[in-house]
Coordinates of C-alpha atoms in Angstrom, one line a residue:
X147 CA 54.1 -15.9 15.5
X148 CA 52.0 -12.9 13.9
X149 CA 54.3 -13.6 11.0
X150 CA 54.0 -17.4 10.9
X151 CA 50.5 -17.1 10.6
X152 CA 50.4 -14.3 8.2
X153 CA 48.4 -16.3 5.7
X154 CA 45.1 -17.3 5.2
X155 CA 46.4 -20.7 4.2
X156 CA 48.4 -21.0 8.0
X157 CA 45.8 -20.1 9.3
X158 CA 43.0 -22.2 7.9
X159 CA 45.4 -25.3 8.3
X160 CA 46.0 -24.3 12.1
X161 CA 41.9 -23.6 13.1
X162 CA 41.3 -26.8 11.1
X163 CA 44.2 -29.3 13.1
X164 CA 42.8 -27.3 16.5
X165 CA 39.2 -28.1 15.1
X166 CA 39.8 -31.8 15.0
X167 CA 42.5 -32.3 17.5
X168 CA 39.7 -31.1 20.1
X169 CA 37.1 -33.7 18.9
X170 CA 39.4 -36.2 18.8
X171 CA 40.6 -35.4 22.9
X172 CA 36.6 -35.7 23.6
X173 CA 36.1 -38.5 21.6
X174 CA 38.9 -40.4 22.7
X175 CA 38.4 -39.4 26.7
X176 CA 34.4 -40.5 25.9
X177 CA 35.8 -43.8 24.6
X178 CA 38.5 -44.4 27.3
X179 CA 35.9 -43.6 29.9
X180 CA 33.7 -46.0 28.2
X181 CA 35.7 -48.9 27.9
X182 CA 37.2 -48.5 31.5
X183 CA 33.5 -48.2 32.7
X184 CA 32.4 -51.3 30.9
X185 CA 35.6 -53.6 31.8
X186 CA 35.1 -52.6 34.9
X187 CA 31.8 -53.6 35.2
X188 CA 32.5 -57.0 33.6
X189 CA 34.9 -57.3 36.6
X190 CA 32.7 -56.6 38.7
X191 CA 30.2 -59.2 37.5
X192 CA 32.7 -62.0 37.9
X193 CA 33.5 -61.2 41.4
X194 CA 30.2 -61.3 42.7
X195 CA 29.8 -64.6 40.7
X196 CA 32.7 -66.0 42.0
X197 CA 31.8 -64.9 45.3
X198 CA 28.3 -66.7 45.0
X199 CA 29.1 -69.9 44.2
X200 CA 31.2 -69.9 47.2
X201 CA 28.2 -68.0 49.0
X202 CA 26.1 -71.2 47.8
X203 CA 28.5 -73.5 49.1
X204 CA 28.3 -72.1 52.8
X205 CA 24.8 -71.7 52.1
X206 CA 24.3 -75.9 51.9
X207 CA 26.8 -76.0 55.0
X208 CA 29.8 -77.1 53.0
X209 CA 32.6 -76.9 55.6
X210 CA 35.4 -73.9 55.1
X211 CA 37.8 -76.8 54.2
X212 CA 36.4 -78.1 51.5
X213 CA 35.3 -74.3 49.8
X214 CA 36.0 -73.6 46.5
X215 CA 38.4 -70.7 47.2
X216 CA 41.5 -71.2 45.0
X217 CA 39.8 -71.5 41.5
X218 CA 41.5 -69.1 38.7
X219 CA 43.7 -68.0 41.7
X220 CA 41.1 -65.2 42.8
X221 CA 41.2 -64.0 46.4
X222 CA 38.5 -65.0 48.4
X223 CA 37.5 -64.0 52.2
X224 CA 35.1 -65.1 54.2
X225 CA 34.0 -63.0 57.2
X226 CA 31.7 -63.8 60.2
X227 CA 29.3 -60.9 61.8
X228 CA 32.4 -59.8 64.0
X229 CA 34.4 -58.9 61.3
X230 CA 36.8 -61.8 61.5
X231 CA 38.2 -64.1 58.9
X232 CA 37.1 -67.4 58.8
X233 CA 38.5 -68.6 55.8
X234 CA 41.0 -67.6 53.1
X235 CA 41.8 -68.7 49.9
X236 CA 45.6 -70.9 50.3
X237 CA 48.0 -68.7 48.7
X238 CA 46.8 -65.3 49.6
X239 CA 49.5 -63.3 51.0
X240 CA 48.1 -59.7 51.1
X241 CA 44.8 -57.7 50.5
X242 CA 43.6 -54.4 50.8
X243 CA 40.8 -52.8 49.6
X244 CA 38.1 -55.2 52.0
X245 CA 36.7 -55.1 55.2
X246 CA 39.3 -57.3 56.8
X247 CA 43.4 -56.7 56.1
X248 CA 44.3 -60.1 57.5
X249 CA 44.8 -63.5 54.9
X250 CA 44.9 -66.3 57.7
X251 CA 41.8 -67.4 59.4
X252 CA 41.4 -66.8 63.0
X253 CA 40.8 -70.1 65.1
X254 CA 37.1 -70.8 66.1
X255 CA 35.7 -72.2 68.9
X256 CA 34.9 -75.5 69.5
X257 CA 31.4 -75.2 70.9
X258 CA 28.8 -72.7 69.7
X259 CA 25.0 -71.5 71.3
X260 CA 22.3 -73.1 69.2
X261 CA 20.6 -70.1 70.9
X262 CA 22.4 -67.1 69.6
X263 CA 22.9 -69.0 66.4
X264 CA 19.0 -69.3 66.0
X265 CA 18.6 -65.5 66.9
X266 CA 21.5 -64.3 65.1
X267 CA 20.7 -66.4 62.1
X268 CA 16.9 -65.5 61.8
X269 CA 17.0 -61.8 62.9
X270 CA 20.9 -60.7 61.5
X271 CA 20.7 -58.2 58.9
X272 CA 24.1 -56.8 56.7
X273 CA 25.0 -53.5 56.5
X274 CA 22.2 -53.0 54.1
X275 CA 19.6 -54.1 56.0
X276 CA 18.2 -56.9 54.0
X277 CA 17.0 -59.9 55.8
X278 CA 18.0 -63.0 55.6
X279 CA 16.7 -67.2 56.5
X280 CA 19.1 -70.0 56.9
X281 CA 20.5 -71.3 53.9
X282 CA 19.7 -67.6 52.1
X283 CA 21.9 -65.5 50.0
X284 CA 21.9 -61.9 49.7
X285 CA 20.9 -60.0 46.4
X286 CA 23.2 -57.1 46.8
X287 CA 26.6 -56.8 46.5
X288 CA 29.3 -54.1 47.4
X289 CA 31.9 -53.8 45.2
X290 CA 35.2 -51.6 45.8
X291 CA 38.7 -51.3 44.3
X292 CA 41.6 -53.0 46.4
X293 CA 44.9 -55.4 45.7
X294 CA 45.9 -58.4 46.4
X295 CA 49.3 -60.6 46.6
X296 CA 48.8 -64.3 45.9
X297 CA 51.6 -66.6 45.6
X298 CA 53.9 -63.8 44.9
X299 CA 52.2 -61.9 42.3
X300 CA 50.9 -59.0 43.2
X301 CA 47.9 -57.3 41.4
X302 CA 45.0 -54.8 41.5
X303 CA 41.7 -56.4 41.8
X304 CA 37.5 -55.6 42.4
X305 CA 36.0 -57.2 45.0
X306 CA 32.2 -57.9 45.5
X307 CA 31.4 -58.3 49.1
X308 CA 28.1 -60.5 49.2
X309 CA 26.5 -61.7 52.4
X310 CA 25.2 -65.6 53.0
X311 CA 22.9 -66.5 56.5
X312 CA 24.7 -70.5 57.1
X313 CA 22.5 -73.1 59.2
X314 CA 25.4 -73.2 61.6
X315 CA 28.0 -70.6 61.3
X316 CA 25.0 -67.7 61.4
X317 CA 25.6 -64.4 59.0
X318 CA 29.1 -64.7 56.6
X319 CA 30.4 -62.2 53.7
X320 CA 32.0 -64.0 50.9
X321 CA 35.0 -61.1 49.8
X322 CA 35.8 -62.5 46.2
X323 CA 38.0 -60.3 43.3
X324 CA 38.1 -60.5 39.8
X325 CA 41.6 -59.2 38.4
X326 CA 41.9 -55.6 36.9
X327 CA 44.6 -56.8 34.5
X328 CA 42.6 -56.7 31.9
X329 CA 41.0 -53.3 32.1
X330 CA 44.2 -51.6 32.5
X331 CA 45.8 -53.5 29.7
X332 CA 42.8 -52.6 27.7
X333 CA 42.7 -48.8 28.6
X334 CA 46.5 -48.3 28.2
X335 CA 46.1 -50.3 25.1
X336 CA 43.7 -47.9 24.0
X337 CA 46.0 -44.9 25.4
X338 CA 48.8 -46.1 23.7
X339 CA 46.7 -46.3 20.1
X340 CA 45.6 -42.9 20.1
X341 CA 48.7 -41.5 21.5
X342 CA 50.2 -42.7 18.5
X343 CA 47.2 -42.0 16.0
X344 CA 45.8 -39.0 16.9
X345 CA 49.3 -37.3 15.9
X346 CA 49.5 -39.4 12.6
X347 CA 46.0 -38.2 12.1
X348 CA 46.3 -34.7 12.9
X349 CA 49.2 -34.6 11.1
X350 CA 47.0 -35.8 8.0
X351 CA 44.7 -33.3 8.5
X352 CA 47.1 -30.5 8.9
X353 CA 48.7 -31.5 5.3
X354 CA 45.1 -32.0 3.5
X355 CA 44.1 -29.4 4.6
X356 CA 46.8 -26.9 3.7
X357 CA 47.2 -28.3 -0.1
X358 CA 43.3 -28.0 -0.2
X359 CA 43.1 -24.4 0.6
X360 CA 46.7 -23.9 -1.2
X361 CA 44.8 -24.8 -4.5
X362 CA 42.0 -23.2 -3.4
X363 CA 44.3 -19.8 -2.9
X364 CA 46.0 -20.4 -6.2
X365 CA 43.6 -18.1 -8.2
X366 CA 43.9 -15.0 -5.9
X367 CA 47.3 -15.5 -5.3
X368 CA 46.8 -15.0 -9.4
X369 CA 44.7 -12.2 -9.0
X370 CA 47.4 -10.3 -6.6
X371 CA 50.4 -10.6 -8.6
X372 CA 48.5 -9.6 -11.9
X373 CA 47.3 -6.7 -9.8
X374 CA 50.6 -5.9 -8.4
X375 CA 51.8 -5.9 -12.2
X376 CA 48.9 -3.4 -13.0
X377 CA 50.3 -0.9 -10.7
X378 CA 53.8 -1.2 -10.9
X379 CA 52.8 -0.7 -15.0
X380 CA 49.8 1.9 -14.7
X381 CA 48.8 -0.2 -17.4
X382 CA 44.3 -0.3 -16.7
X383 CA 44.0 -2.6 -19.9
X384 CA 44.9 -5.3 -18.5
X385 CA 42.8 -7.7 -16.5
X386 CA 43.3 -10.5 -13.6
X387 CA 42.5 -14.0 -14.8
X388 CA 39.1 -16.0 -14.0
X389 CA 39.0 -18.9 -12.6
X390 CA 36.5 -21.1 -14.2
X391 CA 35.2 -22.6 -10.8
X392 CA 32.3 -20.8 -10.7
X393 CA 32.7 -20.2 -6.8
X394 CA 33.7 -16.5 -4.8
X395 CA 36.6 -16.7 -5.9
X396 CA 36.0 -16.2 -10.0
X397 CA 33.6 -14.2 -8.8
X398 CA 35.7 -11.8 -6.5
X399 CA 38.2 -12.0 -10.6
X400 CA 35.1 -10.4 -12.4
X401 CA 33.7 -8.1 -9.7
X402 CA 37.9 -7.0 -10.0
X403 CA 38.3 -6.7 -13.6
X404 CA 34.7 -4.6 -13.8
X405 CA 36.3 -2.4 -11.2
X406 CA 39.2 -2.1 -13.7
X407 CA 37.0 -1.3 -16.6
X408 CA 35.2 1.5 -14.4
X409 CA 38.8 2.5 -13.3
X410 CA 40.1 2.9 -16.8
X411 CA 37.2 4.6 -18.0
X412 CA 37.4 6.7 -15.3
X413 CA 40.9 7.7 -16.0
X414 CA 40.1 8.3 -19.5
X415 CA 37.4 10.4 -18.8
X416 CA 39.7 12.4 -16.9
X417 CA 42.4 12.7 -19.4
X418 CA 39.9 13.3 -22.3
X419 CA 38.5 16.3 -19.5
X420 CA 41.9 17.9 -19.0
X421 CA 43.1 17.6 -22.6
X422 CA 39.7 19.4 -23.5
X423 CA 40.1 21.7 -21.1
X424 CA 43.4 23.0 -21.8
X425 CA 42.0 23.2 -26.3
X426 CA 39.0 25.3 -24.7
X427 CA 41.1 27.5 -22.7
X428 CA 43.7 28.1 -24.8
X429 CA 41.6 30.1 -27.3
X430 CA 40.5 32.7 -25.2
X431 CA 43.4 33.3 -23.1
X432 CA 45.5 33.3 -26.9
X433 CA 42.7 35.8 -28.3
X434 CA 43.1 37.9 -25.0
X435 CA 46.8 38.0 -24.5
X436 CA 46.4 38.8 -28.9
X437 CA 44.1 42.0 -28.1
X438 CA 46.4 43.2 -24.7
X439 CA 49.8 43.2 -26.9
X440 CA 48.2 44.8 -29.8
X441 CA 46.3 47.5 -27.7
X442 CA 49.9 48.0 -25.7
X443 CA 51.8 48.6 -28.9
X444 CA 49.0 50.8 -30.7
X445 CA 46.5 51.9 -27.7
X446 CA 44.3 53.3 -30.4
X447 CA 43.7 49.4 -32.0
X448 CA 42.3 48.5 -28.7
X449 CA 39.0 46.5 -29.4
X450 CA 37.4 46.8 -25.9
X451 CA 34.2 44.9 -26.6
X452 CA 36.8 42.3 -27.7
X453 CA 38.1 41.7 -24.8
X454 CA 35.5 41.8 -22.5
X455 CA 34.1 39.2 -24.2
X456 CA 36.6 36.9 -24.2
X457 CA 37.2 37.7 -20.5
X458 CA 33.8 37.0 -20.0
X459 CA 33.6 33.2 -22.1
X460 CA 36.6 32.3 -20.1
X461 CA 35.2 33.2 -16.9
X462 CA 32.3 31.0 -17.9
X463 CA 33.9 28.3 -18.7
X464 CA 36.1 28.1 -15.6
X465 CA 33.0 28.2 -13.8
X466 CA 31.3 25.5 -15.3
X467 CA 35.0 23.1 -15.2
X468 CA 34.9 24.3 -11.6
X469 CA 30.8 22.8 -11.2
X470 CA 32.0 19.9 -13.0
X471 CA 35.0 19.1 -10.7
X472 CA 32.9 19.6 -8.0
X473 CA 30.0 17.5 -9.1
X474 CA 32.5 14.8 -10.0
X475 CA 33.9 14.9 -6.8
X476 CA 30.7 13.7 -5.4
X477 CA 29.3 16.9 -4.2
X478 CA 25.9 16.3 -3.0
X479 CA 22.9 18.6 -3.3
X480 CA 20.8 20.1 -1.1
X481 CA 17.9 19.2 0.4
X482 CA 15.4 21.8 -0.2
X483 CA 11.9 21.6 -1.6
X484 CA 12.2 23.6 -4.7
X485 CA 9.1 25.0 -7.1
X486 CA 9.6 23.7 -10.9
X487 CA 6.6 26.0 -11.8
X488 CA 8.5 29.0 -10.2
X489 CA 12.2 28.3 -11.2
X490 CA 10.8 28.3 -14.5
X491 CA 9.2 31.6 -14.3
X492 CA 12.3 32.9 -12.7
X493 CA 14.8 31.7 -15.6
X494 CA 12.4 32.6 -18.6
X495 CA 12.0 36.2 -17.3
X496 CA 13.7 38.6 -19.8
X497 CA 14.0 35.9 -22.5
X498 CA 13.0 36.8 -25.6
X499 CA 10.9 34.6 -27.5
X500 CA 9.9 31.9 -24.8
X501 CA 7.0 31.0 -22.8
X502 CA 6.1 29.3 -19.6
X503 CA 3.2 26.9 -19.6
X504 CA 2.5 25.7 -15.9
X505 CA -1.0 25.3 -15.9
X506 CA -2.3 23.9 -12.8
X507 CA 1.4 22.9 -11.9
X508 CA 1.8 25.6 -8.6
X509 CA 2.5 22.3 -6.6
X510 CA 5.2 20.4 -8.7
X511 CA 7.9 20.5 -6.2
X512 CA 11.6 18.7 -5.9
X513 CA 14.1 18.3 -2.9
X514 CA 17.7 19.3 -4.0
X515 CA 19.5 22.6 -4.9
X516 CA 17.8 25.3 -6.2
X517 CA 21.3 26.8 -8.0
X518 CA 22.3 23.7 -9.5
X519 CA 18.1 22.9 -10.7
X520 CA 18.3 26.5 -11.9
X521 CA 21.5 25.8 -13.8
X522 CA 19.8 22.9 -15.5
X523 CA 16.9 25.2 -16.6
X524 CA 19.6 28.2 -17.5
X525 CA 21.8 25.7 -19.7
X526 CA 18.4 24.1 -21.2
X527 CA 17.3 27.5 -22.7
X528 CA 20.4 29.3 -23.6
X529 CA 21.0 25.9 -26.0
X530 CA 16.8 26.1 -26.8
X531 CA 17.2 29.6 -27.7
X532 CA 20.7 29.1 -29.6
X533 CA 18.9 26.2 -32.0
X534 CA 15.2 28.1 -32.4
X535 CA 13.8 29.9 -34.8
X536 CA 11.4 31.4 -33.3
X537 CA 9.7 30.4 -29.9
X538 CA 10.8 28.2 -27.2
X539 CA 8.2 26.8 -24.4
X540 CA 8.9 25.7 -21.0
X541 CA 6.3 23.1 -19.9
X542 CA 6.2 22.2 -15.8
X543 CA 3.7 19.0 -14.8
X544 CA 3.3 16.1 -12.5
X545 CA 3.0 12.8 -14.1
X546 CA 2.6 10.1 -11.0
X547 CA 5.9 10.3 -8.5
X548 CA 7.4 11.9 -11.0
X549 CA 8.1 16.0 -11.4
X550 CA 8.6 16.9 -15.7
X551 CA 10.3 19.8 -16.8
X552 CA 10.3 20.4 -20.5
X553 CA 12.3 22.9 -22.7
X554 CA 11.0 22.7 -26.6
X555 CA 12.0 24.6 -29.8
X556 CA 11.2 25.2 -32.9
X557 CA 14.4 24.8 -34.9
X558 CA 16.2 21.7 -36.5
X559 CA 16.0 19.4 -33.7
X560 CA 18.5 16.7 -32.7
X561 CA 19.6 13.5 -35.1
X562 CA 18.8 10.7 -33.2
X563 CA 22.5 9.2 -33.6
X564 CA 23.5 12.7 -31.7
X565 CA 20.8 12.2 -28.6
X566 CA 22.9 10.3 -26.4
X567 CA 26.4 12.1 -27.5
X568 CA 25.6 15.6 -27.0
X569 CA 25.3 15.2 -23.4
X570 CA 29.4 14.4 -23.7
X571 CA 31.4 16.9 -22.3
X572 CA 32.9 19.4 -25.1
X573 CA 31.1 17.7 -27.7
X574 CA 29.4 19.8 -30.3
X575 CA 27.7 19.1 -33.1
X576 CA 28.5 20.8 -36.6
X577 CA 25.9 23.3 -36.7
X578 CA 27.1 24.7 -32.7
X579 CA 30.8 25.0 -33.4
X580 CA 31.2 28.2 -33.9
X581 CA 32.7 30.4 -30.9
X582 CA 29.7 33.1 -30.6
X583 CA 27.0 30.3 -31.1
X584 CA 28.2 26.9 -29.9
X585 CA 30.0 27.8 -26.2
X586 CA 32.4 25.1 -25.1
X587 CA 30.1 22.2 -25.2
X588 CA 29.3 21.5 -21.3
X589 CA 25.7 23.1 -20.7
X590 CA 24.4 19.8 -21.3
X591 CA 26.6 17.5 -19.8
X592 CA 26.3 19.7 -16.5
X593 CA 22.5 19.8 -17.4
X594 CA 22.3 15.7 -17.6
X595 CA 25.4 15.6 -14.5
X596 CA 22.9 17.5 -12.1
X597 CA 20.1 15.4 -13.3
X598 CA 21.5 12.4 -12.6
X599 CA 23.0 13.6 -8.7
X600 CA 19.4 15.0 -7.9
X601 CA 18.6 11.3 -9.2
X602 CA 16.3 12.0 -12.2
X603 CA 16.9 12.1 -15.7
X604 CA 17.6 14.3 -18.5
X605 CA 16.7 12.7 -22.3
X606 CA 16.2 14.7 -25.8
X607 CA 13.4 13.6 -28.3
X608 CA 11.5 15.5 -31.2
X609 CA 9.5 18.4 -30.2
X610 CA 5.9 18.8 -31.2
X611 CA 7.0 21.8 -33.9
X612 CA 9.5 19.5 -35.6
X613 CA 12.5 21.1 -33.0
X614 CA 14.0 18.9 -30.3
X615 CA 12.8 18.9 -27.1
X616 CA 14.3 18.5 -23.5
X617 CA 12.9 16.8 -20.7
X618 CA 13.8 16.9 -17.0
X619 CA 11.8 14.0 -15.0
X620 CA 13.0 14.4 -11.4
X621 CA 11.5 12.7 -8.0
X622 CA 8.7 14.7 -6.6
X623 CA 9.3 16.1 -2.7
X624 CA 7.5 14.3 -0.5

């Protein structure tokens, strides 16, 4: 069953076709209900009129012979106050459902008190209590349910049960039916019509509705085979189609194919990373493992400071891949209120040639990590102090929300086709690609990567003394 309705398109079809075949039930019981309420009360209505123009016949003292009680060939009883049948209708063979089971008259006496009959007649009340004068008919009727046999037919009827007060025979009840033929022929009618149409229907609804949502589907059943192709082929280039509908659909295609794009790029960035990483190390490690077979063939052409150095670059640079890695990996800094006016103080110290200028600035202060904001400042000035000539300033203020660290030099400053590239990672420009001078290219891309995590920024412009000039705008602790 799971696997039946495995798909959206089953399933929509089957919550649609359950949708509907429930409003059609209620709708169908409300009209059944309906009709048999209204047929029934049209029944109704023609047995109490039937039984009141045989009521007004008694009432004018028509004798029981000549009464009206075989028209349409409706059962009709007439019953005195004792609950016995005066009068019948001719080929009435069996009833049920009145007061009185019997369908032959009773004999009545030949003499009757004008006495009682004055009391009875004037003072009687039926089972309701409504009183009534000679020659009077009742306003309210009973009705009930019952069945009748005339002439051999049997058949279910209503019956209205309506009292008359008669000049001479004292209180009566006219029993007249009207036949229920109709209602039930109606109502199974009815049945029979929606037993037939209500599957036919549903059955329409089931198939509209399951080639609607199939074309509806279409595009992401697009969208998961092109997928599926893009993984079997590794291929990130390609892209799923759009739909041009406009709708969530084409709109679930292009939030897919920008996921893609960031994907690919991702991937590229990656491989571009690794490929890099492997040319940077490869130097150092060659020019090491150089230096340690020399030195073990001739000890005495051992160039020490050689090798430190390049033990020392590569031990740099497998820190800073290793800070990249990490803050790739989504590493999140801390949340600690750090002094921008002090960190600067701190990483100046021992520098040759640069200044602090703070000011006023004791209370610029950021939430994050003070090693990775002090890597930022380290990275700023080691590349300040690479590109000077002579000074470099460090420059802490407040500037609204906003906490501004600046790093100026004096030297060439940046072309402004370089000031977005330079924060790439191993990118150096012409004038920094030496080995002693340049480094391996990823001081500012960790500078801008920490930035960016702490969620400030880090952009280059031209420094007042014609160098270039860095500025760290970060979100001031609260």
């Amino acid at each position: 069953m799971s696997r039946l309705l495995g798909s959206v398109r089953a399933r929509a079809t089957l919550g649609a076709t359950l949708v509907v075949a429930v409003a059609l039930v209620a709708a169908g019981t409300a009209v059944l209900l309906s009709l048999r309420s209204n047929l029934l009360g049209e029944a109704g209505t023609q047995a109490e009129r039937s039984a009141r123009e045989v009521a007004t016949e008694l009432a004018v003292g028509t004798p029981y012979g000549d009464l009206s009680l075989d028209v349409d060939d409706r059962p009709v009883q007439i019953v005195d106050e004792d609950g016995t049948l005066v009068a019948a209708s001719e080929d009435l063979e069996r009833i049920s459902g009145t007061s009185v089971g019997a369908v032959q008259p009773q004999p009545q006496p030949t003499a009757t008190g004008d006495e009682d009959g004055d009391d009875d007649g004037g003072e009687a009340d039926d089972d309701s209590g409504e009183p009534l004068e000679p020659g009077e008919i009742g306003e309210r009727t009973t009705v009930s349910d019952g069945s009748a046999t005339i002439d051999g037919d049997p058949e279910d009827y209503r019956f209205a049960a309506l009292p008359v007060e008669t000049p001479e025979q004292g209180r009566l009840t006219v029993w007249a039916g009207a036949p229920l033929s109709a209602e039930h022929g109606a109502v199974n009618t009815a049945l029979t019509v929606m037993l037939i149409g209500f599957p036919l229907l549903l059955a329409v609804v089931g198939w509209v509705t399951w080639m609607v949502t199939g074309r509806a589907l279409r595009p992401v059943e697009g969208i998961r085979r092109e997928m599926a192709a893009i993984t079997a082929s590794e291929d990130l280039a390609r892209r799923v189609p759009v739909p041009g509908t406009h709708d969530e659909v084409a709109r679930l295609a292009s939030t897919t194919n920008e996921t893609l794009s960031a994907l690919e790029a991702s991937v590229d960035r990656q491989r571009r990373f690794v490929a890099d990483a492997s040319h940077e190390l490869r130097s150092p490690i060659a020019s090491l493992r150089t230096q340690l077979e020399v030195a073990a063939a001739h000890p005495e052409l051992l160039d020490l400071d050689g090798a430190v150095e390049d033990t020392v670059r590569l031990q740099r640079l497998a820190a800073d891949l290793l800070l990249l890695a990490r803050l790739d990996a989504g590493e999140r800094p801390a949340d600690a209120r750090v002094d921008l006016a002090a960190l600067a103080r701190e990483e100046a110290g021992g520098r040759a040639g640069v200044s602090v200028r703070a000011g006023g600035a004791g209370d610029v202060t950021v939430a994050g990590s003070r090693g990775q904001l002090g890597r930022v400042l380290a990275n700023l000035l080691d590349n300040a102090q690479r590109h000077a000539r002579s000074a470099v300033e460090v420059s802490v203020r407040r500037e609204g929300e906003l906490a501004v660290l600046a790093v100026a030099d004096d030297g060439e400053g940046v072309p402004a086709a370089d000031r977005e590239r330079i924060f790439e990672r191993f990118v150096r420009l012409d004038a920094a690609r030496s080995r002693d001078d340049g480094g391996a290219g990823l001081g500012l891309a960790i500078a801008r990567d920490v930035a960016v995590r702490h969620g400030g920024t880090l952009t280059v412009h031209d420094a007042p003394a014609g160098g270039a000039l860095f500025e760290l705008r970060l979100p001031g602790a609260v």
